[in-house]
Each structure stands twice: as structure tokens, then as C-alpha cells.
mmCIF file of C-alpha atoms in Angstrom:
data_model
loop_
_atom_site.group_PDB
_atom_site.id
_atom_site.type_symbol
_atom_site.label_atom_id
_atom_site.label_comp_id
_atom_site.label_asym_id
_atom_site.label_seq_id
_atom_site.Cartn_x
_atom_site.Cartn_y
_atom_site.Cartn_z
ATOM 1 C CA MET A 119 48.179 252.192 76.676
ATOM 2 C CA GLY A 120 48.424 248.228 76.137
ATOM 3 C CA PHE A 121 48.225 244.745 78.644
ATOM 4 C CA GLY A 122 52.592 244.379 78.369
ATOM 5 C CA ASP A 123 53.225 241.386 77.003
ATOM 6 C CA LEU A 124 49.461 239.383 77.507
ATOM 7 C CA LYS A 125 51.294 235.980 76.782
ATOM 8 C CA SER A 126 52.996 235.916 80.336
ATOM 9 C CA ALA A 127 51.720 235.860 83.012
ATOM 10 C CA SER A 128 52.235 239.036 84.278
ATOM 11 C CA GLY A 129 50.632 240.920 80.785
ATOM 12 C CA LEU A 130 47.129 238.866 82.131
ATOM 13 C CA LYS A 131 47.528 240.536 85.903
ATOM 14 C CA VAL A 132 47.846 244.000 83.853
ATOM 15 C CA LEU A 133 44.084 242.500 82.289
ATOM 16 C CA ASN A 134 43.272 241.082 85.242
ATOM 17 C CA ASP A 135 42.723 244.313 86.949
ATOM 18 C CA PHE A 136 41.706 246.363 84.410
ATOM 19 C CA LEU A 137 38.073 244.192 83.696
ATOM 20 C CA SER A 138 37.889 244.288 87.252
ATOM 21 C CA THR A 139 35.636 247.126 87.328
ATOM 22 C CA ARG A 140 34.697 246.429 83.447
ATOM 23 C CA SER A 141 32.987 243.995 81.199
ATOM 24 C CA TYR A 142 34.410 244.816 78.270
ATOM 25 C CA ILE A 143 37.971 246.411 77.583
ATOM 26 C CA GLU A 144 35.638 249.398 75.792
ATOM 27 C CA GLY A 145 32.428 250.976 76.522
ATOM 28 C CA TYR A 146 29.888 248.600 77.448
ATOM 29 C CA VAL A 147 28.710 246.231 74.245
ATOM 30 C CA PRO A 148 31.137 243.274 72.497
ATOM 31 C CA SER A 149 33.688 244.980 70.402
ATOM 32 C CA GLN A 150 36.389 243.961 68.171
ATOM 33 C CA ALA A 151 38.171 245.765 70.650
ATOM 34 C CA ASP A 152 37.250 242.208 72.970
ATOM 35 C CA VAL A 153 38.218 239.997 70.316
ATOM 36 C CA ALA A 154 41.453 241.676 69.380
ATOM 37 C CA VAL A 155 42.301 241.041 72.566
ATOM 38 C CA PHE A 156 40.663 237.725 72.807
ATOM 39 C CA ASP A 157 42.275 236.453 69.529
ATOM 40 C CA ALA A 158 45.518 237.713 71.416
ATOM 41 C CA ILE A 159 45.788 235.490 74.044
ATOM 42 C CA SER A 160 46.747 231.421 73.693
ATOM 43 C CA ALA A 161 44.525 230.249 75.784
ATOM 44 C CA ALA A 162 42.264 230.215 79.132
ATOM 45 C CA PRO A 163 43.288 232.107 81.397
ATOM 46 C CA SER A 164 44.346 231.266 84.957
ATOM 47 C CA ALA A 165 41.228 230.957 88.090
ATOM 48 C CA ASP A 166 42.662 232.947 89.957
ATOM 49 C CA LEU A 167 42.118 235.982 87.704
ATOM 50 C CA CYS A 168 38.981 235.900 87.626
ATOM 51 C CA HIS A 169 38.076 238.775 86.272
ATOM 52 C CA ALA A 170 40.400 238.018 83.241
ATOM 53 C CA LEU A 171 38.801 234.343 83.331
ATOM 54 C CA ARG A 172 34.616 235.786 83.646
ATOM 55 C CA TRP A 173 35.531 238.238 80.138
ATOM 56 C CA TYR A 174 37.318 235.566 78.608
ATOM 57 C CA ASN A 175 34.931 233.416 79.033
ATOM 58 C CA HIS A 176 31.886 236.105 78.172
ATOM 59 C CA ILE A 177 33.469 236.422 74.822
ATOM 60 C CA LYS A 178 33.578 233.208 73.815
ATOM 61 C CA SER A 179 29.918 233.100 74.032
ATOM 62 C CA TYR A 180 30.330 235.566 70.610
ATOM 63 C CA GLN A 181 32.690 233.618 68.776
ATOM 64 C CA SER A 182 29.927 232.771 65.860
ATOM 65 C CA GLN A 183 29.645 236.207 65.417
ATOM 66 C CA LYS A 184 33.093 237.694 66.101
ATOM 67 C CA ASN A 185 33.214 239.735 63.293
ATOM 68 C CA SER A 186 29.308 241.556 63.066
ATOM 69 C CA LEU A 187 31.013 243.184 66.330
ATOM 70 C CA PRO A 188 30.720 246.495 66.803
ATOM 71 C CA GLY A 189 33.703 248.719 66.520
ATOM 72 C CA VAL A 190 37.248 248.710 64.024
ATOM 73 C CA LYS A 191 40.136 246.100 65.390
ATOM 74 C CA LYS A 192 43.017 248.865 66.828
ATOM 75 C CA PRO A 193 47.124 247.488 67.520
ATOM 76 C CA LEU A 194 46.268 245.984 70.637
ATOM 77 C CA GLY A 195 48.611 249.162 71.629
ATOM 78 C CA GLN A 196 45.490 251.010 72.093
ATOM 79 C CA TYR A 197 42.639 249.440 74.457
ATOM 80 C CA GLY A 198 44.068 249.249 78.762
ATOM 81 C CA PRO A 199 45.028 251.238 81.262
ATOM 82 C CA ALA A 200 47.437 254.236 80.229
ATOM 83 C CA GLY A 201 50.390 253.705 81.115
ATOM 84 C CA VAL A 202 51.404 250.198 80.058
ATOM 85 C CA ALA A 203 53.086 249.361 76.692
ATOM 86 C CA ASP A 204 51.658 246.460 74.636
ATOM 87 C CA THR A 205 55.008 244.001 74.359
ATOM 88 C CA THR A 206 52.771 240.836 73.060
ATOM 89 C CA SER A 207 54.747 238.589 71.047
ATOM 90 C CA GLY A 208 53.386 238.649 67.029
ATOM 91 C CA SER A 209 50.737 241.667 67.843
ATOM 92 C CA THR A 210 52.761 243.422 65.237
ATOM 93 C CA PRO A 211 54.186 242.017 62.005
ATOM 94 C CA THR A 212 57.649 241.680 63.307
ATOM 95 C CA SER A 213 60.994 241.370 61.446
ATOM 96 C CA LYS A 214 60.828 237.370 61.820
ATOM 97 C CA ASP A 215 60.527 237.181 57.974
ATOM 98 C CA ASP A 216 63.566 239.777 56.962
ATOM 99 C CA ASP A 217 65.803 237.719 59.610
ATOM 100 C CA ASP A 218 64.954 234.224 57.840
ATOM 101 C CA ASP A 219 65.500 236.515 53.861
ATOM 102 C CA ASP A 220 69.175 238.074 54.720
ATOM 103 C CA ASP A 221 70.089 234.353 55.789
ATOM 104 C CA ILE A 222 69.416 233.499 51.832
ATOM 105 C CA ASP A 223 69.594 236.363 50.700
ATOM 106 C CA LEU A 224 73.165 236.146 50.491
ATOM 107 C CA PHE A 225 74.350 238.761 47.669
ATOM 108 C CA GLY A 226 71.172 240.834 48.120
ATOM 109 C CA SER A 227 71.235 244.737 47.984
ATOM 110 C CA ASP A 228 70.642 244.926 51.462
ATOM 111 C CA ASP A 229 72.262 248.371 51.343
ATOM 112 C CA GLU A 230 70.020 249.299 49.367
ATOM 113 C CA GLU A 231 66.672 248.137 51.162
ATOM 114 C CA ASP A 232 68.189 249.446 54.163
ATOM 115 C CA SER A 233 67.514 252.519 53.016
ATOM 116 C CA GLU A 234 64.864 252.193 51.357
ATOM 117 C CA ALA A 235 63.269 251.511 54.980
ATOM 118 C CA ALA A 236 65.389 254.477 56.735
ATOM 119 C CA ARG A 237 63.684 256.541 54.382
ATOM 120 C CA LEU A 238 60.395 255.419 54.798
ATOM 121 C CA LYS A 239 60.090 255.228 58.465
ATOM 122 C CA GLU A 240 61.454 258.901 58.757
ATOM 123 C CA GLU A 241 58.853 259.563 56.586
ATOM 124 C CA ARG A 242 56.354 258.255 58.244
ATOM 125 C CA LEU A 243 58.107 259.682 60.976
ATOM 126 C CA ALA A 244 57.548 263.167 60.148
ATOM 127 C CA GLU A 245 53.815 262.481 59.283
ATOM 128 C CA TYR A 246 52.934 260.795 62.614
ATOM 129 C CA ALA A 247 54.951 263.456 64.872
ATOM 130 C CA ALA A 248 52.753 266.345 62.423
ATOM 131 C CA LYS A 249 49.376 264.772 63.719
ATOM 132 C CA LYS A 250 50.838 264.185 66.974
ATOM 133 C CA ALA A 251 51.171 268.173 67.380
ATOM 134 C CA LYS A 252 48.224 269.443 65.193
ATOM 135 C CA LYS A 253 46.040 266.771 68.526
ATOM 136 C CA PRO A 254 44.333 269.321 70.382
ATOM 137 C CA THR A 255 46.601 268.113 74.086
ATOM 138 C CA LEU A 256 45.007 265.777 76.374
ATOM 139 C CA ILE A 257 43.608 267.829 79.403
ATOM 140 C CA ALA A 258 44.771 265.865 82.457
ATOM 141 C CA LYS A 259 42.023 265.187 85.533
ATOM 142 C CA SER A 260 41.699 264.107 88.332
ATOM 143 C CA SER A 261 39.143 262.889 90.691
ATOM 144 C CA ILE A 262 39.418 263.707 94.589
ATOM 145 C CA LEU A 263 37.994 262.367 97.760
ATOM 146 C CA LEU A 264 37.252 265.293 100.840
ATOM 147 C CA ASP A 265 37.657 264.681 103.962
ATOM 148 C CA VAL A 266 35.195 268.153 105.060
ATOM 149 C CA LYS A 267 35.327 268.155 109.471
ATOM 150 C CA PRO A 268 33.174 270.554 111.378
ATOM 151 C CA TRP A 269 33.448 272.386 114.336
ATOM 152 C CA ASP A 270 31.428 269.523 116.907
ATOM 153 C CA ASP A 271 28.365 267.966 116.089
ATOM 154 C CA GLU A 272 25.825 271.775 115.940
ATOM 155 C CA THR A 273 27.352 272.605 113.200
ATOM 156 C CA ASP A 274 24.895 272.318 110.695
ATOM 157 C CA MET A 275 25.668 269.720 107.937
ATOM 158 C CA ALA A 276 22.836 270.106 104.950
ATOM 159 C CA LYS A 277 24.504 274.359 105.463
ATOM 160 C CA LEU A 278 28.252 272.994 105.119
ATOM 161 C CA GLU A 279 27.453 271.030 102.212
ATOM 162 C CA GLU A 280 25.574 273.484 100.454
ATOM 163 C CA CYS A 281 28.568 275.880 101.171
ATOM 164 C CA VAL A 282 30.807 273.231 99.661
ATOM 165 C CA ARG A 283 28.852 272.940 96.815
ATOM 166 C CA SER A 284 28.642 276.642 95.745
ATOM 167 C CA VAL A 285 32.026 277.195 95.311
ATOM 168 C CA GLN A 286 32.985 277.259 91.971
ATOM 169 C CA MET A 287 35.249 277.185 90.190
ATOM 170 C CA GLU A 288 36.168 276.851 85.925
ATOM 171 C CA GLY A 289 37.720 272.869 85.457
ATOM 172 C CA LEU A 290 36.068 271.581 89.228
ATOM 173 C CA VAL A 291 32.993 269.270 89.178
ATOM 174 C CA TRP A 292 31.292 267.834 92.990
ATOM 175 C CA GLY A 293 30.093 264.537 92.474
ATOM 176 C CA GLN A 294 28.792 262.399 95.202
ATOM 177 C CA SER A 295 28.345 263.494 99.145
ATOM 178 C CA LYS A 296 27.657 260.965 102.094
ATOM 179 C CA LEU A 297 27.982 262.453 106.061
ATOM 180 C CA VAL A 298 30.583 259.578 107.293
ATOM 181 C CA PRO A 299 30.242 259.414 111.695
ATOM 182 C CA VAL A 300 33.269 260.705 112.970
ATOM 183 C CA GLY A 301 31.886 259.681 117.232
ATOM 184 C CA TYR A 302 30.714 261.194 119.459
ATOM 185 C CA GLY A 303 27.496 262.606 117.455
ATOM 186 C CA ILE A 304 29.730 264.040 115.217
ATOM 187 C CA LYS A 305 30.078 263.228 111.756
ATOM 188 C CA LYS A 306 32.433 264.532 108.688
ATOM 189 C CA LEU A 307 31.412 265.558 105.240
ATOM 190 C CA GLN A 308 32.975 263.220 102.742
ATOM 191 C CA ILE A 309 32.401 264.425 98.880
ATOM 192 C CA GLY A 310 34.032 263.254 95.287
ATOM 193 C CA CYS A 311 34.669 265.753 92.632
ATOM 194 C CA VAL A 312 36.434 265.558 89.477
ATOM 195 C CA VAL A 313 38.896 268.706 88.284
ATOM 196 C CA GLU A 314 41.387 269.374 85.656
ATOM 197 C CA ASP A 315 44.923 269.207 86.483
ATOM 198 C CA ASP A 316 45.949 273.133 84.989
ATOM 199 C CA LYS A 317 42.973 274.234 86.382
ATOM 200 C CA VAL A 318 42.535 273.446 90.255
ATOM 201 C CA GLY A 319 44.926 272.563 92.823
ATOM 202 C CA THR A 320 43.790 270.784 96.852
ATOM 203 C CA ASP A 321 45.621 274.389 97.926
ATOM 204 C CA ILE A 322 42.745 276.208 95.880
ATOM 205 C CA LEU A 323 40.460 273.752 96.994
ATOM 206 C CA GLU A 324 41.386 273.868 100.927
ATOM 207 C CA GLU A 325 41.282 278.140 101.148
ATOM 208 C CA LYS A 326 37.700 277.812 99.077
ATOM 209 C CA ILE A 327 37.001 275.582 101.570
ATOM 210 C CA THR A 328 38.431 276.556 104.368
ATOM 211 C CA ALA A 329 36.533 280.007 103.976
ATOM 212 C CA PHE A 330 33.924 278.536 104.919
ATOM 213 C CA GLU A 331 34.935 279.227 108.724
ATOM 214 C CA ASP A 332 31.621 279.260 110.915
ATOM 215 C CA PHE A 333 31.270 275.621 109.559
ATOM 216 C CA VAL A 334 33.936 273.735 108.695
ATOM 217 C CA GLN A 335 36.739 273.212 110.840
ATOM 218 C CA SER A 336 39.377 271.646 108.884
ATOM 219 C CA MET A 337 39.486 269.567 105.518
ATOM 220 C CA ASP A 338 41.778 266.248 104.019
ATOM 221 C CA VAL A 339 42.196 264.963 101.089
ATOM 222 C CA ALA A 340 41.162 261.814 101.553
ATOM 223 C CA ALA A 341 42.170 260.389 97.580
ATOM 224 C CA PHE A 342 43.447 261.339 95.568
ATOM 225 C CA ASN A 343 43.741 259.415 92.175
ATOM 226 C CA LYS A 344 44.810 260.202 88.395
ATOM 227 C CA ILE A 345 41.325 259.588 85.428
ATOM 228 C CA MET B 208 8.054 252.129 92.444
ATOM 229 C CA ALA B 209 7.001 248.570 91.145
ATOM 230 C CA LEU B 210 4.829 250.088 87.981
ATOM 231 C CA ARG B 211 7.247 252.911 87.334
ATOM 232 C CA GLU B 212 9.676 250.141 86.872
ATOM 233 C CA LEU B 213 7.376 247.753 84.939
ATOM 234 C CA SER B 214 6.532 251.098 82.580
ATOM 235 C CA SER B 215 9.802 250.963 81.814
ATOM 236 C CA LEU B 216 10.329 247.514 80.576
ATOM 237 C CA GLU B 217 6.918 248.398 78.678
ATOM 238 C CA LYS B 218 10.294 250.805 76.729
ATOM 239 C CA PHE B 219 12.026 248.706 76.367
ATOM 240 C CA LEU B 220 10.142 245.759 74.745
ATOM 241 C CA GLY B 221 8.976 249.208 72.737
ATOM 242 C CA LEU B 222 5.399 247.832 73.535
ATOM 243 C CA LYS B 223 3.018 250.760 71.776
ATOM 244 C CA LYS B 224 -0.023 251.123 74.643
ATOM 245 C CA PRO B 225 1.020 251.690 77.539
ATOM 246 C CA ASN B 226 -0.477 248.810 80.088
ATOM 247 C CA LYS B 227 -2.920 250.086 83.160
ATOM 248 C CA TYR B 228 -2.296 248.643 86.539
ATOM 249 C CA SER B 229 -3.220 248.992 89.790
ATOM 250 C CA THR B 230 -2.023 248.009 93.199
ATOM 251 C CA GLN B 231 -4.089 245.674 95.769
ATOM 252 C CA GLY B 232 -3.321 245.117 99.308
ATOM 253 C CA ASP B 233 -0.411 247.572 101.896
ATOM 254 C CA LYS B 234 2.694 245.826 99.781
ATOM 255 C CA LYS B 235 0.980 248.470 96.286
ATOM 256 C CA VAL B 236 1.921 245.009 94.670
ATOM 257 C CA PRO B 237 1.070 245.672 91.132
ATOM 258 C CA VAL B 238 -2.030 244.146 88.961
ATOM 259 C CA LEU B 239 -3.113 244.193 85.099
ATOM 260 C CA GLN B 240 -6.641 243.550 84.735
ATOM 261 C CA SER B 241 -5.843 241.484 81.311
ATOM 262 C CA ASN B 242 -9.348 241.157 78.352
ATOM 263 C CA ASN B 243 -9.565 238.188 78.653
ATOM 264 C CA GLY B 244 -9.215 236.236 81.624
ATOM 265 C CA ALA B 245 -7.794 236.479 85.260
ATOM 266 C CA PRO B 246 -6.179 239.810 86.441
ATOM 267 C CA LEU B 247 -1.965 238.972 86.209
ATOM 268 C CA VAL B 248 -1.224 239.779 89.958
ATOM 269 C CA GLY B 249 2.685 240.725 90.801
ATOM 270 C CA LEU B 250 5.971 242.490 90.191
ATOM 271 C CA VAL B 251 7.156 238.430 88.639
ATOM 272 C CA THR B 252 4.210 237.603 86.785
ATOM 273 C CA ILE B 253 3.648 240.745 85.073
ATOM 274 C CA ALA B 254 7.184 241.008 83.882
ATOM 275 C CA CYS B 255 6.934 237.621 82.037
ATOM 276 C CA HIS B 256 3.888 237.994 80.836
ATOM 277 C CA LEU B 257 4.878 241.638 78.498
ATOM 278 C CA VAL B 258 8.057 239.376 77.681
ATOM 279 C CA LYS B 259 5.584 237.129 76.243
ATOM 280 C CA GLU B 260 3.204 239.344 74.380
ATOM 281 C CA ALA B 261 6.256 241.698 72.831
ATOM 282 C CA LYS B 262 7.709 238.240 72.043
ATOM 283 C CA ARG B 263 11.356 238.363 73.348
ATOM 284 C CA LEU B 264 11.050 234.735 74.745
ATOM 285 C CA GLU B 265 15.129 235.021 74.709
ATOM 286 C CA LEU B 266 14.757 238.163 77.697
ATOM 287 C CA LEU B 267 13.745 235.192 80.142
ATOM 288 C CA GLY B 268 16.426 233.388 79.406
ATOM 289 C CA ASP B 269 17.541 231.183 76.083
ATOM 290 C CA SER B 270 18.873 227.540 77.648
ATOM 291 C CA ALA B 271 15.794 225.377 79.631
ATOM 292 C CA GLU B 272 18.787 225.926 82.861
ATOM 293 C CA SER B 273 19.216 230.302 82.218
ATOM 294 C CA ARG B 274 15.983 230.457 82.028
ATOM 295 C CA ALA B 275 14.762 228.871 86.235
ATOM 296 C CA VAL B 276 18.260 231.253 87.074
ATOM 297 C CA VAL B 277 15.595 234.202 86.227
ATOM 298 C CA GLN B 278 13.002 232.847 87.679
ATOM 299 C CA GLN B 279 15.703 232.268 90.672
ATOM 300 C CA TRP B 280 16.874 235.782 90.209
ATOM 301 C CA LEU B 281 13.663 237.578 89.817
ATOM 302 C CA GLU B 282 11.951 235.520 92.941
ATOM 303 C CA HIS B 283 15.779 236.596 95.243
ATOM 304 C CA ARG B 284 14.519 240.614 94.149
ATOM 305 C CA VAL B 285 10.644 240.114 95.851
ATOM 306 C CA THR B 286 11.483 238.548 98.627
ATOM 307 C CA LYS B 287 14.724 238.881 99.960
ATOM 308 C CA LEU B 288 16.204 242.314 98.079
ATOM 309 C CA ASP B 289 12.439 244.351 98.262
ATOM 310 C CA GLY B 290 12.286 245.889 102.037
ATOM 311 C CA CYS B 291 15.825 244.296 102.915
ATOM 312 C CA THR B 292 17.505 245.741 106.792
ATOM 313 C CA LYS B 293 20.262 247.274 106.595
ATOM 314 C CA GLU B 294 22.016 244.084 108.072
ATOM 315 C CA GLU B 295 20.422 242.321 105.314
ATOM 316 C CA MET B 296 21.711 244.637 102.608
ATOM 317 C CA LYS B 297 25.230 243.265 103.874
ATOM 318 C CA THR B 298 24.381 240.327 103.114
ATOM 319 C CA ILE B 299 22.621 240.172 99.999
ATOM 320 C CA LEU B 300 25.314 242.784 97.719
ATOM 321 C CA LYS B 301 28.260 240.176 99.254
ATOM 322 C CA ASP B 302 26.760 237.419 97.677
ATOM 323 C CA LEU B 303 25.625 239.063 94.475
ATOM 324 C CA ASN B 304 29.366 240.074 94.123
ATOM 325 C CA LEU B 305 30.214 236.811 94.823
ATOM 326 C CA TYR B 306 28.175 234.997 92.092
ATOM 327 C CA LEU B 307 28.732 237.974 89.545
ATOM 328 C CA GLN B 308 32.637 237.257 90.301
ATOM 329 C CA ASP B 309 33.204 235.055 87.413
ATOM 330 C CA LYS B 310 29.723 236.398 85.210
ATOM 331 C CA VAL B 311 28.618 239.562 83.256
ATOM 332 C CA TYR B 312 25.526 238.725 83.499
ATOM 333 C CA LEU B 313 23.226 237.270 85.352
ATOM 334 C CA ALA B 314 22.436 234.443 83.456
ATOM 335 C CA GLY B 315 23.630 232.723 80.475
ATOM 336 C CA ASN B 316 26.127 235.013 78.389
ATOM 337 C CA GLN B 317 23.799 237.636 77.690
ATOM 338 C CA LEU B 318 20.469 240.562 79.212
ATOM 339 C CA THR B 319 17.626 238.682 81.141
ATOM 340 C CA ILE B 320 14.611 240.743 82.566
ATOM 341 C CA ALA B 321 15.966 238.909 85.212
ATOM 342 C CA ASP B 322 19.576 242.192 85.061
ATOM 343 C CA THR B 323 16.321 244.636 84.448
ATOM 344 C CA PHE B 324 14.537 244.200 87.866
ATOM 345 C CA MET B 325 17.263 243.417 90.246
ATOM 346 C CA TYR B 326 19.067 246.795 88.630
ATOM 347 C CA TYR B 327 15.883 248.626 89.354
ATOM 348 C CA GLY B 328 15.649 246.703 92.706
ATOM 349 C CA ILE B 329 19.831 247.181 93.689
ATOM 350 C CA HIS B 330 19.597 250.243 91.893
ATOM 351 C CA PRO B 331 18.528 252.975 95.698
ATOM 352 C CA LEU B 332 21.120 250.683 97.793
ATOM 353 C CA ILE B 333 23.770 251.559 95.182
ATOM 354 C CA VAL B 334 22.943 255.207 95.149
ATOM 355 C CA ASP B 335 24.342 255.432 99.155
ATOM 356 C CA LEU B 336 27.012 252.821 98.747
ATOM 357 C CA ALA B 337 30.284 255.584 99.189
ATOM 358 C CA ILE B 338 33.618 255.078 96.688
ATOM 359 C CA GLN B 339 35.283 252.920 98.844
ATOM 360 C CA GLU B 340 32.148 250.260 100.282
ATOM 361 C CA LYS B 341 31.700 250.375 95.700
ATOM 362 C CA GLU B 342 34.674 249.397 95.322
ATOM 363 C CA GLN B 343 34.284 247.172 98.356
ATOM 364 C CA TYR B 344 31.900 244.962 95.932
ATOM 365 C CA VAL B 345 33.390 245.711 93.038
ATOM 366 C CA ASN B 346 31.826 242.901 90.707
ATOM 367 C CA VAL B 347 28.804 244.678 91.685
ATOM 368 C CA THR B 348 29.369 248.267 91.574
ATOM 369 C CA ARG B 349 30.527 246.602 87.488
ATOM 370 C CA TRP B 350 27.952 244.652 86.745
ATOM 371 C CA PHE B 351 25.354 247.444 88.191
ATOM 372 C CA ASP B 352 27.462 249.649 85.243
ATOM 373 C CA HIS B 353 27.506 247.863 82.432
ATOM 374 C CA ILE B 354 23.787 247.643 82.969
ATOM 375 C CA GLN B 355 22.466 250.825 83.441
ATOM 376 C CA HIS B 356 24.422 252.026 80.418
ATOM 377 C CA TYR B 357 23.161 249.209 78.634
ATOM 378 C CA PRO B 358 20.608 250.970 76.070
ATOM 379 C CA GLY B 359 17.013 251.392 77.270
ATOM 380 C CA ILE B 360 17.143 249.898 80.578
ATOM 381 C CA ARG B 361 17.925 252.935 82.126
ATOM 382 C CA HIS B 362 14.387 255.129 82.435
ATOM 383 C CA HIS B 363 12.722 256.861 85.089
ATOM 384 C CA LEU B 364 16.389 255.934 87.416
ATOM 385 C CA PRO B 365 18.843 258.101 87.323
ATOM 386 C CA PRO B 366 22.461 257.410 86.760
ATOM 387 C CA VAL B 367 25.209 256.460 89.907
ATOM 388 C CA ALA B 368 29.041 257.963 89.610
ATOM 389 C CA VAL B 369 30.837 254.764 88.976
ATOM 390 C CA LEU B 370 34.752 255.496 88.744
ATOM 391 C CA ARG B 371 36.328 253.058 86.444
ATOM 392 C CA ASN B 372 39.901 253.379 88.164
ATOM 393 C CA ARG B 373 39.846 251.351 91.708
ATOM 394 C CA ILE B 374 41.165 254.170 94.268
ATOM 395 C CA TYR B 375 41.758 251.738 97.319
ATOM 396 C CA THR B 376 43.458 248.763 95.641
ATOM 397 C CA GLY B 377 44.618 245.747 97.527
ATOM 398 C CA ARG B 378 41.688 245.099 99.150
ATOM 399 C CA HIS B 379 39.167 242.065 98.649
ATOM 400 C CA HIS B 380 37.906 241.541 95.512
#
């Protein structure tokens, strides 16, 4: 997770897209997550990034109570959309100071320190790997929007929806549905659902839904989105 | 409807004893008979009275400007949103979407009763929107999702499922 480089235009663009559906970085109240990202941005985002700017101005209004906002500050890489790494310069302590030292400390025992640092790093990596192994793996979920088409305008759509919703599987949750007119008085059923990728596939869904031959003519996946 | 909104507001404000309301006219305008003086008529009038009674004046706006904005949205809610037609609904959502583009709350940087009552009023519209339409009005949807999760607001209304990642990207904002 992360926003890329928040000091560059591309990072702000990621932030802007992320905030288009959210009021805050995390949850529904201002928190240290907002403060952390706010602090990483050098100046107010430009006006064309309206979502980022809206959030920026809103968080700015909390400046006086910045430290009393709930939550614990995490590194920038813990926030934002999955699949984008954090590359903001200065967000993690860089090795800039070390470089300076190297320049001056010509006769220093660099090697020893390096091996010490490497050992420490290895230790930490092992610790992290052990921790990671213990953590349960994240369950991959998808939200799917299905179009279910009836045979003709005489098909009982209420019954059809009932049939579709009667499909019960582990890792399948039905969401909201809607009837969308197709033409000639025929309506199709548009229904959303959330599935666990490992347990439910669209082909299984299609098989189960088209099994209601009396009502269902065909079924399409209108949208498929990983959560 | 209006009576349930008022009792939800009472719960949100933490008022101890619930008031007794009656309605008048075809439109079922709520009336509150107080102990002293004339009865209070109308949703907005009663709501403002309740807020003052609970001494939560910040809910009416924290500056002169936001107080005016709050009143304007409350009026918009009662006059425009209530009983709007399908055509008007589109305009209302479009305008609200544009208005909320650079705002987190309707007035100022904090929750006011303008948010509360616009939320109550717009809930029946949002419930009927398809996912595509919700994404088309992304600013309204974001605000709506925010308000419905605000502690103590959603009492009598069912929650509306809102996707937090966009499916149809590249459409109008």
C-alpha cells in the first residue's frame, strides 16, 4: 500500500483517486492516518485534483487539534490503495546522514559497522518473516455485478430474483438488485454480490443461476471488481 | 417520516425525555406543543428548537456564514427535496454532487443538522440508485456514506451499501 511519491504529481493523482470515494484516509473520522499523509504533502494540491484538495482543506481545519486525533501514526506505506508502493522522499529516514558521515570519517571502521548493520538487518528480516508467516493470509474477495435476463416480458421478475437469491454458497453474499428495462417491456435483473475468490467462481455462479431454466434465459457478468 | 426524523435527532442530541408530536394538514407537517407559548410548526423549526434545547449550538453552524448555509440547506430539504419528481431528483443530485466536490460537510468543516436532515431526506433516493448511478454522483455517495457512518445519526434508516472502490472509472466526476 502507499501513494507512490506524494511530492510528485503522480502520487497526488493516486491520492486524488483514492479520496474520490472517501472523506478520510481511514474510516469515517479524522485520525492520525490523515495527519501522516497531510504532513507528507508539501503544499496544497492543485485545483484540478479536487478530491485531494477538498480533503487537504478539511484536514487543515483540524490543525490545532492535530495531536489529539485518534489512532496511531503508521508509515506512509500502510495507507492508501493496495498495489501502489510508497516512494515519498523523506517519509522514511533515508541514509542521507550516513553518506555525510562517510565523507568525513575517512579512517572510520566502516566495515565493522556495516557487518553489524547487515546482521541486524538479517535478524529483523527473519523476525518479520516469522511474524508474516503467523498472520492468516488475507482472503481475496471480489464484488461482481450480474445481469440476469429473463425469457420474455411475462417472466415473473420477483420470482426470478427469489430464485437467484436462493443460490446459497459458502463465501457468497448477495447485495442490492435492480430491474433495468431492456426494451419491449422486458426487464433484466441487475444484482450485485460479494464472493470469496477461492470459494466461488463466476462459472459456478452462472451454472447455478442458469439452472433456473423456467425463468432465466442467460446470465452475464456486467462488472467484476477485486476488493 | 418527519416524526421519525425528529425522534432520531432527539436520540442523537441525547435529550432525555422524548417530546410528543402531532401532525397537521395533508402534508403531515409536524407540530410540537411546548409548555409555554404557541406551538412550534414545521420540521426545521422544531429541529432548531431541539438543538437549542440540547445546547448543541455548533450543530447550527459555527460562524455567521455557516449558520446561513445551514438554514439554506434545511430550507432546500423541506421545499425542494421532499416530494420531488423523478426529473427534479436528477437535478437535485447533480447540483448536490457539484456542491460537495470540494466539501466534506455541507456547511463548514464539521457536522451540522443540515447534513443530518439532507441525509434523512435523500436516503430514499439513494436507496433506489444503481451502482453506476451511485458512481456517477460520486461526491454525493461519498458524503452519504460518511454521514451514515457518523456516530449517532442513522437511527431509523437502513444502511446503504456503498462500494469504496470504483468500477466504472473514467466517467464524469
